[in-house]
PDB file of C-alpha atoms in Angstrom:
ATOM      1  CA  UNK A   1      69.439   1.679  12.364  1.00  0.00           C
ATOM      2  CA  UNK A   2      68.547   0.354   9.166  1.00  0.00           C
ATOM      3  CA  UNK A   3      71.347  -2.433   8.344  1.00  0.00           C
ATOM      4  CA  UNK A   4      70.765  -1.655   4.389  1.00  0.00           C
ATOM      5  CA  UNK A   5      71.545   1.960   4.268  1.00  0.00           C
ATOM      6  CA  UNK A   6      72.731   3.476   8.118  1.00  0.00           C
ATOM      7  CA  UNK A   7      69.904   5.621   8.076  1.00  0.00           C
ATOM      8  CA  UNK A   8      68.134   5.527  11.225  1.00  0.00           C
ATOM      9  CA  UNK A   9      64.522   4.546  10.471  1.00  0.00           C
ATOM     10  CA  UNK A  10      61.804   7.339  11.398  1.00  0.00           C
ATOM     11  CA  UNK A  11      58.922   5.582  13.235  1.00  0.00           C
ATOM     12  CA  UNK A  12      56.707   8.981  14.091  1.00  0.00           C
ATOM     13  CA  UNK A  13      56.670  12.760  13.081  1.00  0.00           C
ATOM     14  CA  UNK A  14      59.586  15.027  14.781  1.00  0.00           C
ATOM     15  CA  UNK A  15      57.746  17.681  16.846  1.00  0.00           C
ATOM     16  CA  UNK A  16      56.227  20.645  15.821  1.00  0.00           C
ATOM     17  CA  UNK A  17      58.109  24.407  16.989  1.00  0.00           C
ATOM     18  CA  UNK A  18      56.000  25.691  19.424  1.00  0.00           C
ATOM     19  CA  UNK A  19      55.388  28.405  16.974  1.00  0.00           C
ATOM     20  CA  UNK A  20      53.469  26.657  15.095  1.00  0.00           C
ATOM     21  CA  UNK A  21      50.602  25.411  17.192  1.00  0.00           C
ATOM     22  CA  UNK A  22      48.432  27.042  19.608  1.00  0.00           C
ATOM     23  CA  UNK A  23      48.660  26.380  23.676  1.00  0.00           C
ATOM     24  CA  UNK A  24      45.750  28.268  24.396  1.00  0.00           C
ATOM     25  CA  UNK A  25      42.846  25.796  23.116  1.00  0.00           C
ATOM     26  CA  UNK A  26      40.260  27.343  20.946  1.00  0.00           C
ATOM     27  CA  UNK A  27      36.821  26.419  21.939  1.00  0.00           C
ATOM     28  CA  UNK A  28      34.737  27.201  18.287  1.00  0.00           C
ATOM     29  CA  UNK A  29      35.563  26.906  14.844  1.00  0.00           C
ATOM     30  CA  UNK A  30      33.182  27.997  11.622  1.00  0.00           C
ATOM     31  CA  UNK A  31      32.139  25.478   8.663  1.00  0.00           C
ATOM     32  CA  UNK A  32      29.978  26.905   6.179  1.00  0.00           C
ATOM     33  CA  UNK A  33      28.188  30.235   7.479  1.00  0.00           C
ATOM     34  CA  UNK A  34      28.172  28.535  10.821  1.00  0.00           C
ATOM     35  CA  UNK A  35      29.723  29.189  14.197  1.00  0.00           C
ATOM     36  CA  UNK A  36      30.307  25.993  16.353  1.00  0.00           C
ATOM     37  CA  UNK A  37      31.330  25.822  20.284  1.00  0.00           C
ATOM     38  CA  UNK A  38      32.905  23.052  21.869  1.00  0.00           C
ATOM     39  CA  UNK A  39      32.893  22.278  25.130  1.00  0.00           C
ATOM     40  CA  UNK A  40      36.451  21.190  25.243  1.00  0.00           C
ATOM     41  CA  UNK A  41      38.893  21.438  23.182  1.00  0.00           C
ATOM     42  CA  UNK A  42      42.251  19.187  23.203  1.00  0.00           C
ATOM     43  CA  UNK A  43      45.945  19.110  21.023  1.00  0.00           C
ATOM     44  CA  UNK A  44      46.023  15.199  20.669  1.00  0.00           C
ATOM     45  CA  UNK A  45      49.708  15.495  20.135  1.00  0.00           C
ATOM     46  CA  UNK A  46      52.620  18.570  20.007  1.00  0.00           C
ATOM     47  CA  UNK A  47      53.774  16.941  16.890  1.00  0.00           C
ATOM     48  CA  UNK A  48      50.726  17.740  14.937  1.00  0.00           C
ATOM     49  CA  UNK A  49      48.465  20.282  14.533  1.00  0.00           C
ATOM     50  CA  UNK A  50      45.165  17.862  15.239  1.00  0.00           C
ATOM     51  CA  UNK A  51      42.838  18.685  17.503  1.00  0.00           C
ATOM     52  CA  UNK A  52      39.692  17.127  19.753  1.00  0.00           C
ATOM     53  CA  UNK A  53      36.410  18.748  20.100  1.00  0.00           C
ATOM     54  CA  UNK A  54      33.917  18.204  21.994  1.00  0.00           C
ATOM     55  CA  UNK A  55      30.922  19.427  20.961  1.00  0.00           C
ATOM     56  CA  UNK A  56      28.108  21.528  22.510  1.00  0.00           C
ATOM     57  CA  UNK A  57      24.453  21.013  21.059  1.00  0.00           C
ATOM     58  CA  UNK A  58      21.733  22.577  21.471  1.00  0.00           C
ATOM     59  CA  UNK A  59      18.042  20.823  23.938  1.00  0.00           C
ATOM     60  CA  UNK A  60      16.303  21.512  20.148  1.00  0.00           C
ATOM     61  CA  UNK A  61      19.045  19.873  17.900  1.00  0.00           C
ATOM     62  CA  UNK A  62      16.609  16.240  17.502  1.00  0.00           C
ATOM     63  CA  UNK A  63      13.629  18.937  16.497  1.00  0.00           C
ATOM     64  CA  UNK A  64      16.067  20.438  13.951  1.00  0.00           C
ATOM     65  CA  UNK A  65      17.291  17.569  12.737  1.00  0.00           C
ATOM     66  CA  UNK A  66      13.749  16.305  12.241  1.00  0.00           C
ATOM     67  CA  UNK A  67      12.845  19.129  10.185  1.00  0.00           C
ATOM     68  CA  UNK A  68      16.126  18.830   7.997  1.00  0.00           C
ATOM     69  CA  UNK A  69      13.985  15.556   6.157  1.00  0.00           C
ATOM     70  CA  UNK A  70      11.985  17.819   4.618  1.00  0.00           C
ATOM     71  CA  UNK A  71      13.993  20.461   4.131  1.00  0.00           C
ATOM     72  CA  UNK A  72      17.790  19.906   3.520  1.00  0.00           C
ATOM     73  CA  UNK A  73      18.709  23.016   2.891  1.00  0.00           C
ATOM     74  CA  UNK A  74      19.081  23.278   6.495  1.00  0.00           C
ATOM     75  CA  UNK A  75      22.145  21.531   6.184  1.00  0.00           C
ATOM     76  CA  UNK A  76      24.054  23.632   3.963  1.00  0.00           C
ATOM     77  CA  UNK A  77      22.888  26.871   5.757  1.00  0.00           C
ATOM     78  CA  UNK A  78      23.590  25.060   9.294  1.00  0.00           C
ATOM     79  CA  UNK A  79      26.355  22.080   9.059  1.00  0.00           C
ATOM     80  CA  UNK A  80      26.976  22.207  12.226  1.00  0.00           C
ATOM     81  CA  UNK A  81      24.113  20.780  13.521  1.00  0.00           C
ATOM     82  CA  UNK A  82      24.783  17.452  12.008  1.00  0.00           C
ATOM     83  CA  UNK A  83      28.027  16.825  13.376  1.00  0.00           C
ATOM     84  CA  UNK A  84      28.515  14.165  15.569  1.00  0.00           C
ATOM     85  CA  UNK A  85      29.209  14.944  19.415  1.00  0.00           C
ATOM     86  CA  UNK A  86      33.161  14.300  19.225  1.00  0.00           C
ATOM     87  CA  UNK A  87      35.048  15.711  16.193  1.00  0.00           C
ATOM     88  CA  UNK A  88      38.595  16.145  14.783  1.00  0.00           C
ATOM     89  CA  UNK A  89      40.263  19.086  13.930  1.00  0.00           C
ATOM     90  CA  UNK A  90      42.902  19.473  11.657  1.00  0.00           C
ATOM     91  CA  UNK A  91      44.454  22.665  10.759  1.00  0.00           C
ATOM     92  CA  UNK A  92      46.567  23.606   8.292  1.00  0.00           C
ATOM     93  CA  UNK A  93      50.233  24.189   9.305  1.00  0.00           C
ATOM     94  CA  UNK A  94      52.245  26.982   8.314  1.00  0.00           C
ATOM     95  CA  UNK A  95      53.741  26.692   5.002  1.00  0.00           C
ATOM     96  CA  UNK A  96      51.941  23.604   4.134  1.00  0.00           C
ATOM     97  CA  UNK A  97      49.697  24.989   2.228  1.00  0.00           C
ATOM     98  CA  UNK A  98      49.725  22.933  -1.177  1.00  0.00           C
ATOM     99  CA  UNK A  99      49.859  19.567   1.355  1.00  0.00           C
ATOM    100  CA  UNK A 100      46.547  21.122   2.541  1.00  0.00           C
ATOM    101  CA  UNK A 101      44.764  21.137  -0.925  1.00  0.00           C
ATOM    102  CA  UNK A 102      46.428  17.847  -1.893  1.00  0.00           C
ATOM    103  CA  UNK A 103      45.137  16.036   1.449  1.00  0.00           C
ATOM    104  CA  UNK A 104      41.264  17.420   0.445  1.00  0.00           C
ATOM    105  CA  UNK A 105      41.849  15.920  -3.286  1.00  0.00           C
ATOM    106  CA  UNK A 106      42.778  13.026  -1.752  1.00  0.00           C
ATOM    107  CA  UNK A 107      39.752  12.450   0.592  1.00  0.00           C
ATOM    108  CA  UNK A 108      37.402  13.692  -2.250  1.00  0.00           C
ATOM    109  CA  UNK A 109      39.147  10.491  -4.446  1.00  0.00           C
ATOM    110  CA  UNK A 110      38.898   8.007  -1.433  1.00  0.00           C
ATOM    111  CA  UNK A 111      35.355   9.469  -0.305  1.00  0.00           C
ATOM    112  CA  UNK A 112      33.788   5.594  -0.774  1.00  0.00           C
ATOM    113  CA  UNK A 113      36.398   4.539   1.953  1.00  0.00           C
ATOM    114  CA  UNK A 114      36.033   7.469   4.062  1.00  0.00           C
ATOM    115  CA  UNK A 115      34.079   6.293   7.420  1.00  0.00           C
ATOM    116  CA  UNK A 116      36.512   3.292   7.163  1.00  0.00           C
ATOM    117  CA  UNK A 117      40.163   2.959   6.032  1.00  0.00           C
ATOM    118  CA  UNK A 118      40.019   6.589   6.492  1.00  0.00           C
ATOM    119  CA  UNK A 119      38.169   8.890   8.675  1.00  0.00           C
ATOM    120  CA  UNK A 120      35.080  11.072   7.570  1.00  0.00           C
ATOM    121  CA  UNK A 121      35.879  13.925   6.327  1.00  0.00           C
ATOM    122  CA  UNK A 122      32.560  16.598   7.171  1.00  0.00           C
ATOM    123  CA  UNK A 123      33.656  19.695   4.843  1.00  0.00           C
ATOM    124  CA  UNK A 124      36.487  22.380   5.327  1.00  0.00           C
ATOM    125  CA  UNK A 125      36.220  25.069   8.343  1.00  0.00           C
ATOM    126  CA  UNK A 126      38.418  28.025  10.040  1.00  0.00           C
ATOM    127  CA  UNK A 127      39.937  27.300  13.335  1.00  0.00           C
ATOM    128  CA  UNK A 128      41.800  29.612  15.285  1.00  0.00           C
ATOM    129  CA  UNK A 129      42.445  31.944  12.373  1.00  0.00           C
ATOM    130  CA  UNK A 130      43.156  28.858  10.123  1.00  0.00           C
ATOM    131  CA  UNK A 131      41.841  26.245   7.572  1.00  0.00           C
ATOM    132  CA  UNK A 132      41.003  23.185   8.839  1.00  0.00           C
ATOM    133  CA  UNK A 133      39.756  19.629   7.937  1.00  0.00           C
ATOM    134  CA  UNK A 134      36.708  18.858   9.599  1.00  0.00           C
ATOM    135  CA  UNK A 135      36.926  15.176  10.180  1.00  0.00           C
ATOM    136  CA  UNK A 136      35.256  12.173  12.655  1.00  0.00           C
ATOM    137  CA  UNK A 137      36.588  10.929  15.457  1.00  0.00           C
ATOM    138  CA  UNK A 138      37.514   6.797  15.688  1.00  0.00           C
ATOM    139  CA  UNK A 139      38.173   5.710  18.929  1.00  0.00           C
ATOM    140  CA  UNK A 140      41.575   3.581  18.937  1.00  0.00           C
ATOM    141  CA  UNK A 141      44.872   4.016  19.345  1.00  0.00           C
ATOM    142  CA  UNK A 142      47.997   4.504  17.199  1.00  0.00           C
ATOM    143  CA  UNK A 143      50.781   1.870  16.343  1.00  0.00           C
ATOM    144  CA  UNK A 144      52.870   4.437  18.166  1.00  0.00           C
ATOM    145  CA  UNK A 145      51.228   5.025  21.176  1.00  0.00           C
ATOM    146  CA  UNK A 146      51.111   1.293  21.604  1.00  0.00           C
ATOM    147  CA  UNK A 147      54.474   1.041  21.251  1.00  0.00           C
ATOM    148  CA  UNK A 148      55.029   4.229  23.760  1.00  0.00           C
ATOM    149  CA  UNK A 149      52.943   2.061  26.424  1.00  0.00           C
ATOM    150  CA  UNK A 150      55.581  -0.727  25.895  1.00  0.00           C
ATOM    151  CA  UNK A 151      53.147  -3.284  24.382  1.00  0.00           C
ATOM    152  CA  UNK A 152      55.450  -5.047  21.857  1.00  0.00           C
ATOM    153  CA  UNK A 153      53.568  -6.859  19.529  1.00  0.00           C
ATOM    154  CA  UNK A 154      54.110 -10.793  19.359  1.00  0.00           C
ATOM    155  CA  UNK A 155      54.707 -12.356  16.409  1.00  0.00           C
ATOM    156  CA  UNK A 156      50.878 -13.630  16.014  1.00  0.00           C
ATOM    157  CA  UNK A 157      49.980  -9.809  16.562  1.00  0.00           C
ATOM    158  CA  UNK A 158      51.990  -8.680  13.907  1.00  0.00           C
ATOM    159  CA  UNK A 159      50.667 -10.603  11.307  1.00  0.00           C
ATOM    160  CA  UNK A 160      47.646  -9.833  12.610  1.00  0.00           C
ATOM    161  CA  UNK A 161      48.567  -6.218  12.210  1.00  0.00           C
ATOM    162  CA  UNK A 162      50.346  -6.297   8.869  1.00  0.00           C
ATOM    163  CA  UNK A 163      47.229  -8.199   7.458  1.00  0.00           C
ATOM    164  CA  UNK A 164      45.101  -5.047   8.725  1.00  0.00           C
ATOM    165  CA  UNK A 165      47.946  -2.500   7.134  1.00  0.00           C
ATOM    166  CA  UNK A 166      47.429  -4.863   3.932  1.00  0.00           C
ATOM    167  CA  UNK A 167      43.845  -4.318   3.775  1.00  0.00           C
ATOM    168  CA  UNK A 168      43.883  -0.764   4.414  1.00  0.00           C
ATOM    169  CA  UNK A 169      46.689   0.052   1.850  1.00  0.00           C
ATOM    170  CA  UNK A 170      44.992  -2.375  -0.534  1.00  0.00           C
ATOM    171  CA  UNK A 171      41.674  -0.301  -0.568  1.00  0.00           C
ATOM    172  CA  UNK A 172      44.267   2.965  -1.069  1.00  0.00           C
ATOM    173  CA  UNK A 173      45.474   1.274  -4.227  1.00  0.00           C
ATOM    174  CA  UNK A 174      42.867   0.605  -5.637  1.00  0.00           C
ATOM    175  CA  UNK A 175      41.818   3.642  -6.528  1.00  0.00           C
ATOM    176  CA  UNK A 176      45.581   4.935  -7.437  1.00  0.00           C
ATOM    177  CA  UNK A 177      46.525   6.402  -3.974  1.00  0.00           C
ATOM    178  CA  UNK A 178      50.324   5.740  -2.826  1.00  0.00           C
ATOM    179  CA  UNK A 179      50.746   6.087   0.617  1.00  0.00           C
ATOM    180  CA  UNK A 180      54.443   7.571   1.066  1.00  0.00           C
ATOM    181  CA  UNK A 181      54.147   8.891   4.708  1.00  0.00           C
ATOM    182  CA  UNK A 182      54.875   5.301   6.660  1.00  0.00           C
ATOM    183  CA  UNK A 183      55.186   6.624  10.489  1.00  0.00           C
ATOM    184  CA  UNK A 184      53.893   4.288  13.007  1.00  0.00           C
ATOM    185  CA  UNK A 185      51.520   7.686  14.494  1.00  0.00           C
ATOM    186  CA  UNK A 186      49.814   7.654  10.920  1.00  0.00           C
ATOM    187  CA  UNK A 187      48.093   4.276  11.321  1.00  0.00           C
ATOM    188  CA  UNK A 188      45.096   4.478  14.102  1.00  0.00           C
ATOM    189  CA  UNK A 189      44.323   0.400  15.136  1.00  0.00           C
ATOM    190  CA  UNK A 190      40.449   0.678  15.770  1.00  0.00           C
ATOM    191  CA  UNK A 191      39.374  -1.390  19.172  1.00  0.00           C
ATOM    192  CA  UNK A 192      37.801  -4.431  16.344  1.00  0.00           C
ATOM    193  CA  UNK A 193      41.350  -4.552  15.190  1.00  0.00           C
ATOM    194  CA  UNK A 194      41.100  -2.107  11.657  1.00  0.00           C
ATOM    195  CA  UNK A 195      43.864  -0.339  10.613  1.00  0.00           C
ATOM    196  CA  UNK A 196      43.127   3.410   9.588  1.00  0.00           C
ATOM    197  CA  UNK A 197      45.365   5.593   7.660  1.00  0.00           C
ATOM    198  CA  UNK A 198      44.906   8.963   9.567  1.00  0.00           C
ATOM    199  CA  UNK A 199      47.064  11.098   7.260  1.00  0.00           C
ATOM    200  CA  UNK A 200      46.902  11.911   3.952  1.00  0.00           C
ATOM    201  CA  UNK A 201      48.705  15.286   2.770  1.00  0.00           C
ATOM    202  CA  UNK A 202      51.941  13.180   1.477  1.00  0.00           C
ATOM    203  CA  UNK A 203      49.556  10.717  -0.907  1.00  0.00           C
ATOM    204  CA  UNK A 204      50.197  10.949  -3.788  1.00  0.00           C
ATOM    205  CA  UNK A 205      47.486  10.691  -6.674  1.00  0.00           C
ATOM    206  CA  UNK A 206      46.894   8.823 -10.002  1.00  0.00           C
ATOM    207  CA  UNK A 207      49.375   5.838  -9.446  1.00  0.00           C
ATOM    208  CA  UNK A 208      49.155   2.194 -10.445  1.00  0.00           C
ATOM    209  CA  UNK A 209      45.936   0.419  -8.722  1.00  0.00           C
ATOM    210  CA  UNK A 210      47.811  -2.940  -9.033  1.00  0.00           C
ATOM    211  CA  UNK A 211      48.373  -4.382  -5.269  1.00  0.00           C
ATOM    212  CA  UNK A 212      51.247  -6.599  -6.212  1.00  0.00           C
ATOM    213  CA  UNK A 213      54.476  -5.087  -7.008  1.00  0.00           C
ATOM    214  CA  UNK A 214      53.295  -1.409  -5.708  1.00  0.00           C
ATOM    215  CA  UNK A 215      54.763   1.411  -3.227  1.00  0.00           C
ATOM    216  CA  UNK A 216      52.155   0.841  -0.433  1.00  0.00           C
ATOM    217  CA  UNK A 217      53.083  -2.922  -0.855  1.00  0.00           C
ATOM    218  CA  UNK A 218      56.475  -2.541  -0.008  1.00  0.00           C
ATOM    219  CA  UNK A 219      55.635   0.056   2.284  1.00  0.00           C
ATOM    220  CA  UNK A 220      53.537  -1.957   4.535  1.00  0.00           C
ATOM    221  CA  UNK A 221      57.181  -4.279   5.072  1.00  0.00           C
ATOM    222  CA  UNK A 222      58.804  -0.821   5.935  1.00  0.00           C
ATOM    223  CA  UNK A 223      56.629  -0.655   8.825  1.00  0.00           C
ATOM    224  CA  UNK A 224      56.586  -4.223  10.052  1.00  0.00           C
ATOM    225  CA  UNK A 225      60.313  -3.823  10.063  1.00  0.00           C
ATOM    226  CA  UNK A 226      60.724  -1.224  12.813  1.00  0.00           C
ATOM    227  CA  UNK A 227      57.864  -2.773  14.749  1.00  0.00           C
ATOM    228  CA  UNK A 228      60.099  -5.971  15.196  1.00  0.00           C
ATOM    229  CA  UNK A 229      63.497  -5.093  14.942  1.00  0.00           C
ATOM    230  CA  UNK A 230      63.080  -4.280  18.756  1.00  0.00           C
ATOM    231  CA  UNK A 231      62.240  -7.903  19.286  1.00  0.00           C
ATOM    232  CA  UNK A 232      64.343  -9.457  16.722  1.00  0.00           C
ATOM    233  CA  UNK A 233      67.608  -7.873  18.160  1.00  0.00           C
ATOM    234  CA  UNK A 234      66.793  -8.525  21.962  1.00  0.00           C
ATOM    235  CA  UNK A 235      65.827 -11.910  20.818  1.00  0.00           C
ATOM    236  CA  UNK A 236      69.922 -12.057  19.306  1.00  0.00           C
ATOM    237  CA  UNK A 237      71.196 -10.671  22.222  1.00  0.00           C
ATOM    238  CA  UNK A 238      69.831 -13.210  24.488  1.00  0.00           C
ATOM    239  CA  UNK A 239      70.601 -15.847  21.986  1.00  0.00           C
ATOM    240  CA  UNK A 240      73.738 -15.449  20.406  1.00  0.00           C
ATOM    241  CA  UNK A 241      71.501 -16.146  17.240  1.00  0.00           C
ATOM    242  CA  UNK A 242      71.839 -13.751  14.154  1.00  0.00           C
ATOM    243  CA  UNK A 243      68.849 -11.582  12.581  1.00  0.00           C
ATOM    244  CA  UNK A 244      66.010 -13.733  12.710  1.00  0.00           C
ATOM    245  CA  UNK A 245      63.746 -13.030   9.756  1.00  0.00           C
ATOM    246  CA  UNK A 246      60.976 -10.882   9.780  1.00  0.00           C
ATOM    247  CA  UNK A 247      57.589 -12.026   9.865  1.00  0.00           C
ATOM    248  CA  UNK A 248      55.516 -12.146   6.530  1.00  0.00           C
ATOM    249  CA  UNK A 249      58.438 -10.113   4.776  1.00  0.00           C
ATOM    250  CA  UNK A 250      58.905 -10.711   1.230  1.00  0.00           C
ATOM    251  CA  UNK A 251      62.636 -11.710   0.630  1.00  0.00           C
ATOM    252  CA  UNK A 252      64.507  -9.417  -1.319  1.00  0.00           C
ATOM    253  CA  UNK A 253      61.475  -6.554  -1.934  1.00  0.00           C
ATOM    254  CA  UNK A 254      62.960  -3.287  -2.110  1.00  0.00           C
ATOM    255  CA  UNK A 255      61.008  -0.368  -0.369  1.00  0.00           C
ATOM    256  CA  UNK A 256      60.582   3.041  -1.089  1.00  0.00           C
ATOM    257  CA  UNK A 257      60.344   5.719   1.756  1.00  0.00           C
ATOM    258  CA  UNK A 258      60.036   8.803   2.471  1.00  0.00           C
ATOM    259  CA  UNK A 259      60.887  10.174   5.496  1.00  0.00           C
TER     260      UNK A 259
END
C-alpha cells in the first residue's frame, strides 16, 4: 500500500479477457505487400497482446539481400526480407485504437533512440486479422519478471537500476516524451545492464524537455519505491526499526501516476 494515499501501488498490467487475445498462435503476418511465415509463434505474456516470431527465410535471402544494394526498391516491394530472424509482434487491442496511432507518433518522434532506449520499430503490419507494430526483439528480461523469479534487488542494484531508468527516461525527455505508464513489465533490463522502455501507447507528446523538475523524473522514484518497499518493510519487521529511506529518493518530490 502506498502510505501517502491507501492506494495500492500497481507494479504490472492486470490481465487481458481471454477475449481479447488469440490462443491459437498465428504463424504469418503481412507488412507492406508482403506475406511473412514464422516458424513459431509465441504470446510472451496473457496480459498483453505481444507476440514472438520466429522467422522463416528463405536458402536465397543473402543473394536477395545482395541485390537490394543496387536496387532498393526491393525493400519497399519485399520488407520482409530484411527482417531480422526473431521479431516482435504487437497488435492492436480492441478498443485501443487511438493508443495505437499515438504509440506510432511516438516511435516516429523517438526514431533516433529507437534500437536503444526503445526497440526498433520495422513499419506497421496485419496479424491475425489485426494491426500490428512490427518491432525488434532485445534479449533481457523485465523488472517484473525479475521480481517474479524472487531476485530482490540489493541496494547497490537499485541504484544501479534507477541510474539505468534515469538514462532511459532522460533520452525520453529530451525530445518532449512523458512517460506516464510506470509498471515494472514496461521496463526490459538488457543482459549489459540498459534499461528499455518497451511501451509507449500512454506517452504523451510535446511536453517540457527539461530533466529536472519533470513527470518521468518523479516517475522514475515511483518505481524505485515499489521495488524496495518489499525490502524496506521486511527489513522493519526484523528490526523493530521504522521506514528506512529509500535509496536515491528525492525528499519531499511529489509524483504523478497513472495507473
Amino acid at each position: 500500500m502506498d502510505e501517502d494515499d491507501g492506494q495500492p501501488l500497481q507494479v504490472a498490467s492486470p490481465p487481458l479477457p481471454p477475449s481479447l487475445y488469440s490462443t491459437n498462435m498465428v504463424k504469418e503476418f503481412r507488412i507492406g505487400g508482403q506475406l511473412v511465415f514464422a516458424q513459431t509463434s509465441k504470446l510472451l505474456d496473457p496480459r498483453r497482446t505481444v507476440y514472438r516470431l520466429e522467422l522463416k527465410q528463405p536458402l536465397f535471402l543473402p543473394l536477395i539481400q545482395f541485390f537490394a544494394t543496387y536496387c532498393p526498391r526491393i525493400r519497399i516491394y519485399y520488407p520482409g526480407w530484411f527482417l531480422p530472424p526473431i521479431i516482435i509482434l504487437k497488435k492492436r487491442k480492441v478498443g485501443w485504437e487511438d493508443e495505437f496511432e499515438r504509440e506510432k507518433q511516438v516511435y516516429e518522434v523517438l526514431k533516433p533512440l529507437q534500437g536503444t532506449v526503445i526497440p526498433y520499430l520495422y513499419g506497421e503490419g496485419v496479424y491475425d486479422g489485426s494491426p500490428a507494430l512490427v518491432l525488434s526483439f532485445i534479449r533481457g528480461k523485465t523488472v517484473y519478471e525479475l521480481l517474479r523469479e524472487g531476485r530482490l534487488p540489493e541496494d547497490k542494484d537499485l541504484e544501479a537500476l534507477r541510474n539505468s531508468l534515469q538514462d532511459a527516461l532522460r533520452a525520453l525527455t529530451g525530445y518532449g516524451v512523458e512517460y506516464t505508464d510506470m509498471k515494472t513489465d514496461n521496463f526490459l533490463l538488457t543482459d549489459d545492464g540498459r534499461a528499455t522502455v518497451v511501451d509507449l501507447e500512454q506517452a504523451e507528446l510535446n511536453r517540457a524537455n527539461v530533466w529536472e523538475g519533470s513527470t518521468n523524473n518523479a516517475n522514475v522514484d515511483h518505481l524505485m519505491y515499489q521495488l524496495s518497499e518489499p525490502r524496506r518493510l521486511a527489513l522493519r519487521r526484523s528490526t523493530g526499526q521504522g521506514l528506512l529511506p529509500i535509496p536515491g529518493a528525492a525528499k519531499g518530490q511529489l509524483v504523478h501516476y497513472r495507473g
